Amino acid sequence: MPAAEMKHGPIALITKNMPVVFIATKNSQYDKVVSNIEEVRARKGRVIAVATEGDAEIANLAEHVFYVPDVPEPLQPLVSIIPLQLLAYHAAVLRGCDVDKPRNLAKSVTVE
C-alpha cells in the first residue's frame, strides 16, 4: 500500500509478532517510507525492507534488508519485485503450501 495510507488503519494492526515489508528504495517517497518504518518500530513491529545498495540508514531501522541495485526511479519496481517474489515463495514453502499448485487457480479464463 502507498506510504501515505499507512496511518488510515493498517498501523492499528501492528504487533510485536507482525512482520511488515517495506520497499524503501531511494526515490521521491523515501522520507515517507522511513517515517512509516519508524512508526512500525515504535509499535514493536518486525521490519523487513527492500532497499537501495549502500543505504546505511535502512540497515539501522530494519531487522532484515534485501538490497537491490541503484537504478533510475522508473526502473525500481523491476528490481524490487525480485526479492519480494523470492520472499513470497520461501514463506509459502515454510508454511507447507504447494507452490506449484496454488489453490483456487482457474484452469481457463472465460470472457463474455
Short mmCIF file of N, CA, C and O in Angstrom, two decimals:
data_model
loop_
_atom_site.label_atom_id
_atom_site.label_comp_id
_atom_site.label_asym_id
_atom_site.label_seq_id
_atom_site.Cartn_x
_atom_site.Cartn_y
_atom_site.Cartn_z
N MET A 1 0.83 -1.16 0.00
CA MET A 1 0.00 0.00 0.00
C MET A 1 0.88 1.24 0.00
O MET A 1 2.00 1.19 0.49
N PRO A 2 0.40 2.33 -0.51
CA PRO A 2 1.21 3.55 -0.55
C PRO A 2 1.57 4.02 0.86
O PRO A 2 0.80 3.85 1.81
N ALA A 3 2.71 4.65 0.99
CA ALA A 3 3.19 5.13 2.29
C ALA A 3 2.18 6.07 2.94
O ALA A 3 2.01 6.04 4.16
N ALA A 4 1.51 6.88 2.17
CA ALA A 4 0.58 7.86 2.73
C ALA A 4 -0.66 7.21 3.34
O ALA A 4 -1.36 7.83 4.14
N GLU A 5 -0.94 5.97 3.02
CA GLU A 5 -2.14 5.30 3.51
C GLU A 5 -1.94 4.58 4.84
O GLU A 5 -2.89 4.12 5.45
N MET A 6 -0.71 4.45 5.30
CA MET A 6 -0.42 3.66 6.49
C MET A 6 -1.18 4.14 7.72
O MET A 6 -1.65 3.34 8.51
N LYS A 7 -1.32 5.44 7.88
CA LYS A 7 -1.95 5.98 9.09
C LYS A 7 -3.47 5.91 9.05
O LYS A 7 -4.13 6.27 10.00
N HIS A 8 -4.05 5.42 7.97
CA HIS A 8 -5.50 5.35 7.84
C HIS A 8 -6.05 3.97 8.15
O HIS A 8 -6.99 3.51 7.54
N GLY A 9 -5.44 3.28 9.10
CA GLY A 9 -5.99 1.99 9.52
C GLY A 9 -4.96 0.90 9.75
O GLY A 9 -4.93 0.31 10.82
N PRO A 10 -4.12 0.58 8.75
CA PRO A 10 -3.21 -0.56 8.92
C PRO A 10 -2.25 -0.44 10.10
O PRO A 10 -1.86 -1.44 10.68
N ILE A 11 -1.92 0.77 10.50
CA ILE A 11 -0.98 0.95 11.61
C ILE A 11 -1.57 0.35 12.89
O ILE A 11 -0.83 -0.10 13.77
N ALA A 12 -2.88 0.29 13.02
CA ALA A 12 -3.52 -0.26 14.21
C ALA A 12 -3.34 -1.78 14.31
O ALA A 12 -3.53 -2.34 15.38
N LEU A 13 -2.97 -2.42 13.22
CA LEU A 13 -2.80 -3.87 13.21
C LEU A 13 -1.41 -4.32 13.64
O LEU A 13 -1.18 -5.51 13.84
N ILE A 14 -0.49 -3.40 13.79
CA ILE A 14 0.90 -3.75 14.08
C ILE A 14 1.04 -4.29 15.50
O ILE A 14 0.57 -3.68 16.45
N THR A 15 1.70 -5.45 15.61
CA THR A 15 2.02 -6.05 16.90
C THR A 15 3.48 -6.49 16.86
O THR A 15 4.11 -6.47 15.81
N LYS A 16 3.98 -6.97 17.99
CA LYS A 16 5.38 -7.40 18.05
C LYS A 16 5.65 -8.64 17.21
O LYS A 16 6.79 -8.93 16.89
N ASN A 17 4.62 -9.37 16.84
CA ASN A 17 4.79 -10.58 16.04
C ASN A 17 4.49 -10.39 14.56
O ASN A 17 4.53 -11.34 13.80
N MET A 18 4.18 -9.17 14.17
CA MET A 18 3.77 -8.93 12.78
C MET A 18 4.93 -8.42 11.94
O MET A 18 5.45 -7.33 12.20
N PRO A 19 5.33 -9.19 10.93
CA PRO A 19 6.34 -8.66 10.02
C PRO A 19 5.70 -7.70 9.02
O PRO A 19 4.58 -7.91 8.56
N VAL A 20 6.41 -6.61 8.74
CA VAL A 20 5.93 -5.63 7.79
C VAL A 20 7.03 -5.43 6.75
O VAL A 20 8.18 -5.17 7.10
N VAL A 21 6.67 -5.59 5.48
CA VAL A 21 7.64 -5.49 4.39
C VAL A 21 7.51 -4.11 3.75
O VAL A 21 6.42 -3.70 3.36
N PHE A 22 8.65 -3.43 3.65
CA PHE A 22 8.69 -2.10 3.04
C PHE A 22 9.57 -2.12 1.80
O PHE A 22 10.63 -2.73 1.81
N ILE A 23 9.15 -1.39 0.78
CA ILE A 23 10.02 -1.10 -0.35
C ILE A 23 10.57 0.30 -0.06
O ILE A 23 9.84 1.29 -0.15
N ALA A 24 11.82 0.36 0.35
CA ALA A 24 12.43 1.62 0.80
C ALA A 24 13.61 1.99 -0.07
O ALA A 24 14.70 2.28 0.42
N THR A 25 13.40 1.98 -1.36
CA THR A 25 14.47 2.36 -2.28
C THR A 25 14.57 3.88 -2.30
O THR A 25 13.62 4.59 -1.98
N LYS A 26 15.74 4.37 -2.69
CA LYS A 26 15.97 5.82 -2.74
C LYS A 26 15.18 6.41 -3.90
O LYS A 26 15.55 6.28 -5.06
N ASN A 27 14.04 7.02 -3.58
CA ASN A 27 13.21 7.65 -4.60
C ASN A 27 12.46 8.82 -3.97
O ASN A 27 12.74 9.22 -2.84
N SER A 28 11.49 9.35 -4.68
CA SER A 28 10.78 10.54 -4.21
C SER A 28 9.95 10.28 -2.96
O SER A 28 9.58 11.23 -2.25
N GLN A 29 9.64 9.03 -2.64
CA GLN A 29 8.83 8.69 -1.47
C GLN A 29 9.66 8.19 -0.29
O GLN A 29 9.12 7.78 0.73
N TYR A 30 10.96 8.22 -0.41
CA TYR A 30 11.85 7.62 0.58
C TYR A 30 11.60 8.15 2.00
O TYR A 30 11.48 7.36 2.95
N ASP A 31 11.50 9.46 2.18
CA ASP A 31 11.31 10.03 3.51
C ASP A 31 10.01 9.57 4.15
O ASP A 31 9.95 9.29 5.36
N LYS A 32 8.94 9.45 3.36
CA LYS A 32 7.65 8.97 3.88
C LYS A 32 7.75 7.51 4.31
O LYS A 32 7.18 7.11 5.32
N VAL A 33 8.46 6.72 3.53
CA VAL A 33 8.62 5.31 3.86
C VAL A 33 9.42 5.15 5.15
O VAL A 33 9.07 4.36 6.02
N VAL A 34 10.49 5.92 5.28
CA VAL A 34 11.30 5.87 6.51
C VAL A 34 10.44 6.27 7.72
O VAL A 34 10.52 5.65 8.78
N SER A 35 9.60 7.27 7.56
CA SER A 35 8.69 7.68 8.63
C SER A 35 7.77 6.53 9.02
O SER A 35 7.52 6.28 10.20
N ASN A 36 7.25 5.81 8.03
CA ASN A 36 6.39 4.67 8.30
C ASN A 36 7.14 3.54 9.01
O ASN A 36 6.60 2.89 9.90
N ILE A 37 8.38 3.32 8.61
CA ILE A 37 9.19 2.30 9.28
C ILE A 37 9.36 2.66 10.75
O ILE A 37 9.23 1.80 11.63
N GLU A 38 9.60 3.92 11.03
CA GLU A 38 9.74 4.36 12.41
C GLU A 38 8.45 4.18 13.20
O GLU A 38 8.47 3.81 14.38
N GLU A 39 7.31 4.40 12.55
CA GLU A 39 6.01 4.18 13.20
C GLU A 39 5.83 2.70 13.55
O GLU A 39 5.35 2.35 14.63
N VAL A 40 6.19 1.83 12.64
CA VAL A 40 6.07 0.39 12.88
C VAL A 40 7.01 -0.04 14.00
O VAL A 40 6.64 -0.80 14.89
N ARG A 41 8.23 0.46 13.97
CA ARG A 41 9.20 0.13 15.03
C ARG A 41 8.71 0.61 16.39
O ARG A 41 8.91 -0.06 17.40
N ALA A 42 8.05 1.77 16.44
CA ALA A 42 7.53 2.29 17.71
C ALA A 42 6.47 1.37 18.28
O ALA A 42 6.27 1.33 19.50
N ARG A 43 5.81 0.61 17.41
CA ARG A 43 4.79 -0.35 17.84
C ARG A 43 5.34 -1.77 17.95
O ARG A 43 4.61 -2.72 18.02
N LYS A 44 6.65 -1.88 17.90
CA LYS A 44 7.37 -3.16 18.04
C LYS A 44 7.15 -4.12 16.89
O LYS A 44 7.36 -5.32 17.02
N GLY A 45 6.71 -3.62 15.72
CA GLY A 45 6.56 -4.47 14.55
C GLY A 45 7.93 -4.89 14.02
O GLY A 45 8.94 -4.24 14.28
N ARG A 46 7.95 -5.98 13.29
CA ARG A 46 9.19 -6.51 12.72
C ARG A 46 9.31 -5.98 11.30
O ARG A 46 8.44 -6.20 10.47
N VAL A 47 10.42 -5.32 11.00
CA VAL A 47 10.59 -4.63 9.72
C VAL A 47 11.51 -5.43 8.81
O VAL A 47 12.63 -5.77 9.17
N ILE A 48 11.00 -5.69 7.61
CA ILE A 48 11.77 -6.28 6.52
C ILE A 48 11.75 -5.25 5.41
O ILE A 48 10.68 -4.74 5.06
N ALA A 49 12.91 -4.92 4.86
CA ALA A 49 12.96 -3.85 3.86
C ALA A 49 13.69 -4.29 2.60
O ALA A 49 14.63 -5.07 2.65
N VAL A 50 13.23 -3.75 1.49
CA VAL A 50 13.95 -3.81 0.22
C VAL A 50 14.51 -2.41 0.05
O VAL A 50 13.77 -1.43 0.04
N ALA A 51 15.84 -2.31 -0.04
CA ALA A 51 16.49 -1.00 -0.07
C ALA A 51 17.56 -0.94 -1.14
O ALA A 51 18.04 -1.96 -1.64
N THR A 52 17.94 0.27 -1.46
CA THR A 52 18.99 0.52 -2.44
C THR A 52 20.35 0.19 -1.83
O THR A 52 20.62 0.51 -0.67
N GLU A 53 21.20 -0.44 -2.63
CA GLU A 53 22.56 -0.76 -2.18
C GLU A 53 23.23 0.46 -1.58
O GLU A 53 23.14 1.56 -2.13
N GLY A 54 23.89 0.25 -0.45
CA GLY A 54 24.62 1.33 0.19
C GLY A 54 23.81 2.17 1.15
O GLY A 54 24.33 3.11 1.74
N ASP A 55 22.54 1.85 1.33
CA ASP A 55 21.68 2.63 2.22
C ASP A 55 21.89 2.17 3.67
O ASP A 55 21.30 1.20 4.12
N ALA A 56 22.74 2.87 4.39
CA ALA A 56 23.06 2.51 5.78
C ALA A 56 21.92 2.85 6.74
O ALA A 56 21.77 2.20 7.76
N GLU A 57 21.12 3.85 6.41
CA GLU A 57 20.02 4.25 7.30
C GLU A 57 19.01 3.12 7.47
O GLU A 57 18.57 2.84 8.58
N ILE A 58 18.66 2.45 6.37
CA ILE A 58 17.70 1.36 6.44
C ILE A 58 18.27 0.19 7.23
O ILE A 58 17.55 -0.47 7.97
N ALA A 59 19.55 -0.05 7.11
CA ALA A 59 20.18 -1.15 7.86
C ALA A 59 20.02 -0.95 9.36
O ALA A 59 19.93 -1.92 10.11
N ASN A 60 19.95 0.31 9.81
CA ASN A 60 19.76 0.60 11.23
C ASN A 60 18.30 0.52 11.66
O ASN A 60 18.02 0.40 12.85
N LEU A 61 17.37 0.57 10.71
CA LEU A 61 15.94 0.59 11.04
C LEU A 61 15.26 -0.76 10.88
O LEU A 61 14.25 -1.03 11.53
N ALA A 62 15.77 -1.60 9.99
CA ALA A 62 15.09 -2.87 9.67
C ALA A 62 15.83 -4.06 10.27
O ALA A 62 17.04 -4.03 10.43
N GLU A 63 15.07 -5.10 10.59
CA GLU A 63 15.67 -6.34 11.09
C GLU A 63 16.35 -7.10 9.95
O GLU A 63 17.38 -7.74 10.16
N HIS A 64 15.72 -7.05 8.79
CA HIS A 64 16.25 -7.74 7.62
C HIS A 64 16.16 -6.80 6.42
O HIS A 64 15.15 -6.12 6.25
N VAL A 65 17.21 -6.79 5.60
CA VAL A 65 17.22 -5.92 4.42
C VAL A 65 17.65 -6.73 3.21
O VAL A 65 18.63 -7.47 3.26
N PHE A 66 16.90 -6.58 2.14
CA PHE A 66 17.28 -7.11 0.83
C PHE A 66 17.73 -5.90 0.01
O PHE A 66 16.96 -4.96 -0.17
N TYR A 67 18.95 -5.94 -0.46
CA TYR A 67 19.46 -4.80 -1.24
C TYR A 67 19.29 -5.05 -2.73
O TYR A 67 19.47 -6.17 -3.21
N VAL A 68 18.92 -3.98 -3.42
CA VAL A 68 18.78 -4.02 -4.88
C VAL A 68 19.69 -2.94 -5.46
O VAL A 68 20.04 -1.98 -4.78
N PRO A 69 20.05 -3.08 -6.74
CA PRO A 69 20.93 -2.07 -7.36
C PRO A 69 20.27 -0.70 -7.43
O PRO A 69 19.04 -0.59 -7.48
N ASP A 70 21.09 0.33 -7.44
CA ASP A 70 20.61 1.69 -7.60
C ASP A 70 20.33 1.94 -9.07
O ASP A 70 21.25 1.96 -9.89
N VAL A 71 19.06 2.05 -9.41
CA VAL A 71 18.64 2.27 -10.79
C VAL A 71 17.74 3.51 -10.82
O VAL A 71 17.25 3.94 -9.78
N PRO A 72 17.50 4.08 -12.01
CA PRO A 72 16.58 5.22 -12.08
C PRO A 72 15.20 4.85 -11.53
O PRO A 72 14.76 3.70 -11.62
N GLU A 73 14.52 5.82 -10.94
CA GLU A 73 13.23 5.58 -10.28
C GLU A 73 12.22 4.80 -11.13
O GLU A 73 11.55 3.91 -10.61
N PRO A 74 12.07 5.08 -12.43
CA PRO A 74 11.10 4.31 -13.21
C PRO A 74 11.42 2.80 -13.28
O PRO A 74 10.52 2.00 -13.53
N LEU A 75 12.67 2.43 -13.06
CA LEU A 75 13.06 1.01 -13.14
C LEU A 75 13.06 0.32 -11.77
O LEU A 75 13.23 -0.89 -11.69
N GLN A 76 12.86 1.07 -10.71
CA GLN A 76 12.93 0.47 -9.37
C GLN A 76 11.92 -0.66 -9.14
O GLN A 76 12.27 -1.65 -8.50
N PRO A 77 10.69 -0.58 -9.65
CA PRO A 77 9.79 -1.72 -9.46
C PRO A 77 10.32 -3.02 -10.06
O PRO A 77 10.09 -4.10 -9.51
N LEU A 78 11.05 -2.92 -11.16
CA LEU A 78 11.58 -4.13 -11.80
C LEU A 78 12.62 -4.84 -10.94
O LEU A 78 12.64 -6.06 -10.87
N VAL A 79 13.48 -4.07 -10.27
CA VAL A 79 14.49 -4.71 -9.44
C VAL A 79 13.95 -5.05 -8.05
O VAL A 79 14.44 -5.98 -7.41
N SER A 80 12.94 -4.33 -7.59
CA SER A 80 12.39 -4.58 -6.25
C SER A 80 11.52 -5.82 -6.20
O SER A 80 11.40 -6.46 -5.15
N ILE A 81 10.89 -6.17 -7.30
CA ILE A 81 9.96 -7.29 -7.29
C ILE A 81 10.67 -8.64 -7.12
O ILE A 81 10.09 -9.58 -6.58
N ILE A 82 11.92 -8.71 -7.53
CA ILE A 82 12.63 -10.00 -7.47
C ILE A 82 12.79 -10.49 -6.03
O ILE A 82 12.38 -11.61 -5.71
N PRO A 83 13.34 -9.69 -5.11
CA PRO A 83 13.43 -10.21 -3.73
C PRO A 83 12.05 -10.41 -3.09
O PRO A 83 11.88 -11.31 -2.26
N LEU A 84 11.06 -9.62 -3.48
CA LEU A 84 9.71 -9.81 -2.93
C LEU A 84 9.11 -11.13 -3.39
O LEU A 84 8.46 -11.84 -2.62
N GLN A 85 9.32 -11.47 -4.66
CA GLN A 85 8.82 -12.75 -5.18
C GLN A 85 9.51 -13.92 -4.48
O GLN A 85 8.86 -14.90 -4.13
N LEU A 86 10.81 -13.80 -4.26
CA LEU A 86 11.54 -14.86 -3.55
C LEU A 86 11.09 -14.97 -2.09
O LEU A 86 10.97 -16.08 -1.56
N LEU A 87 10.82 -13.85 -1.46
CA LEU A 87 10.31 -13.87 -0.09
C LEU A 87 8.96 -14.58 -0.03
O LEU A 87 8.73 -15.43 0.84
N ALA A 88 8.07 -14.26 -0.96
CA ALA A 88 6.76 -14.90 -1.00
C ALA A 88 6.90 -16.41 -1.25
O ALA A 88 6.22 -17.22 -0.60
N TYR A 89 7.77 -16.78 -2.15
CA TYR A 89 7.99 -18.20 -2.46
C TYR A 89 8.46 -18.96 -1.22
O TYR A 89 7.90 -19.98 -0.84
N HIS A 90 9.51 -18.44 -0.58
CA HIS A 90 10.08 -19.14 0.57
C HIS A 90 9.13 -19.15 1.77
O HIS A 90 9.09 -20.13 2.52
N ALA A 91 8.36 -18.08 1.95
CA ALA A 91 7.36 -18.07 3.03
C ALA A 91 6.29 -19.13 2.77
O ALA A 91 5.87 -19.83 3.70
N ALA A 92 5.87 -19.28 1.52
CA ALA A 92 4.87 -20.30 1.19
C ALA A 92 5.42 -21.70 1.42
O ALA A 92 4.72 -22.57 1.96
N VAL A 93 6.65 -21.93 1.04
CA VAL A 93 7.27 -23.24 1.25
C VAL A 93 7.36 -23.55 2.75
O VAL A 93 7.04 -24.65 3.19
N LEU A 94 7.78 -22.56 3.55
CA LEU A 94 7.87 -22.76 5.00
C LEU A 94 6.51 -23.05 5.63
O LEU A 94 6.41 -23.79 6.61
N ARG A 95 5.45 -22.50 5.05
CA ARG A 95 4.09 -22.75 5.55
C ARG A 95 3.55 -24.09 5.07
O ARG A 95 2.48 -24.49 5.48
N GLY A 96 4.28 -24.75 4.20
CA GLY A 96 3.83 -26.04 3.70
C GLY A 96 2.88 -25.96 2.52
O GLY A 96 2.21 -26.92 2.19
N CYS A 97 2.82 -24.82 1.87
CA CYS A 97 1.95 -24.65 0.71
C CYS A 97 2.61 -25.27 -0.52
O CYS A 97 3.82 -25.21 -0.67
N ASP A 98 1.80 -25.83 -1.39
CA ASP A 98 2.31 -26.37 -2.65
C ASP A 98 2.39 -25.22 -3.64
O ASP A 98 1.39 -24.81 -4.23
N VAL A 99 3.59 -24.70 -3.83
CA VAL A 99 3.76 -23.52 -4.69
C VAL A 99 3.56 -23.84 -6.17
O VAL A 99 3.38 -22.93 -6.97
N ASP A 100 3.59 -25.12 -6.52
CA ASP A 100 3.37 -25.50 -7.91
C ASP A 100 1.90 -25.70 -8.24
O ASP A 100 1.54 -25.82 -9.41
N LYS A 101 1.06 -25.78 -7.22
CA LYS A 101 -0.37 -25.97 -7.45
C LYS A 101 -1.15 -25.06 -6.50
O LYS A 101 -1.72 -25.52 -5.51
N PRO A 102 -1.20 -23.76 -6.79
CA PRO A 102 -1.92 -22.84 -5.91
C PRO A 102 -3.41 -23.18 -5.84
O PRO A 102 -4.00 -23.61 -6.84
N ARG A 103 -3.99 -22.96 -4.66
CA ARG A 103 -5.42 -23.20 -4.51
C ARG A 103 -6.22 -22.18 -5.32
O ARG A 103 -5.79 -21.06 -5.53
N ASN A 104 -7.40 -22.59 -5.74
CA ASN A 104 -8.35 -21.71 -6.42
C ASN A 104 -7.82 -21.07 -7.70
O ASN A 104 -8.27 -20.02 -8.10
N LEU A 105 -6.86 -21.70 -8.32
CA LEU A 105 -6.34 -21.17 -9.58
C LEU A 105 -7.24 -21.64 -10.73
O LEU A 105 -7.46 -22.84 -10.89
N ALA A 106 -7.74 -20.70 -11.50
CA ALA A 106 -8.61 -21.05 -12.61
C ALA A 106 -7.80 -21.77 -13.69
O ALA A 106 -6.70 -21.36 -14.03
N LYS A 107 -8.37 -22.85 -14.22
CA LYS A 107 -7.69 -23.60 -15.27
C LYS A 107 -7.84 -22.93 -16.63
O LYS A 107 -7.05 -23.12 -17.52
N SER A 108 -8.89 -22.14 -16.75
CA SER A 108 -9.10 -21.43 -18.01
C SER A 108 -9.81 -20.12 -17.70
O SER A 108 -10.43 -19.96 -16.66
N VAL A 109 -9.73 -19.20 -18.63
CA VAL A 109 -10.37 -17.93 -18.48
C VAL A 109 -11.47 -17.82 -19.51
O VAL A 109 -11.26 -18.09 -20.69
N THR A 110 -12.66 -17.45 -19.05
CA THR A 110 -13.78 -17.28 -19.98
C THR A 110 -14.15 -15.82 -20.04
O THR A 110 -14.11 -15.12 -19.02
N VAL A 111 -14.48 -15.35 -21.20
CA VAL A 111 -14.85 -13.96 -21.39
C VAL A 111 -16.22 -13.92 -22.05
O VAL A 111 -16.47 -14.64 -23.01
N GLU A 112 -17.08 -13.09 -21.51
CA GLU A 112 -18.42 -12.97 -22.10
C GLU A 112 -18.47 -11.84 -23.08
O GLU A 112 -17.82 -10.88 -23.02
#
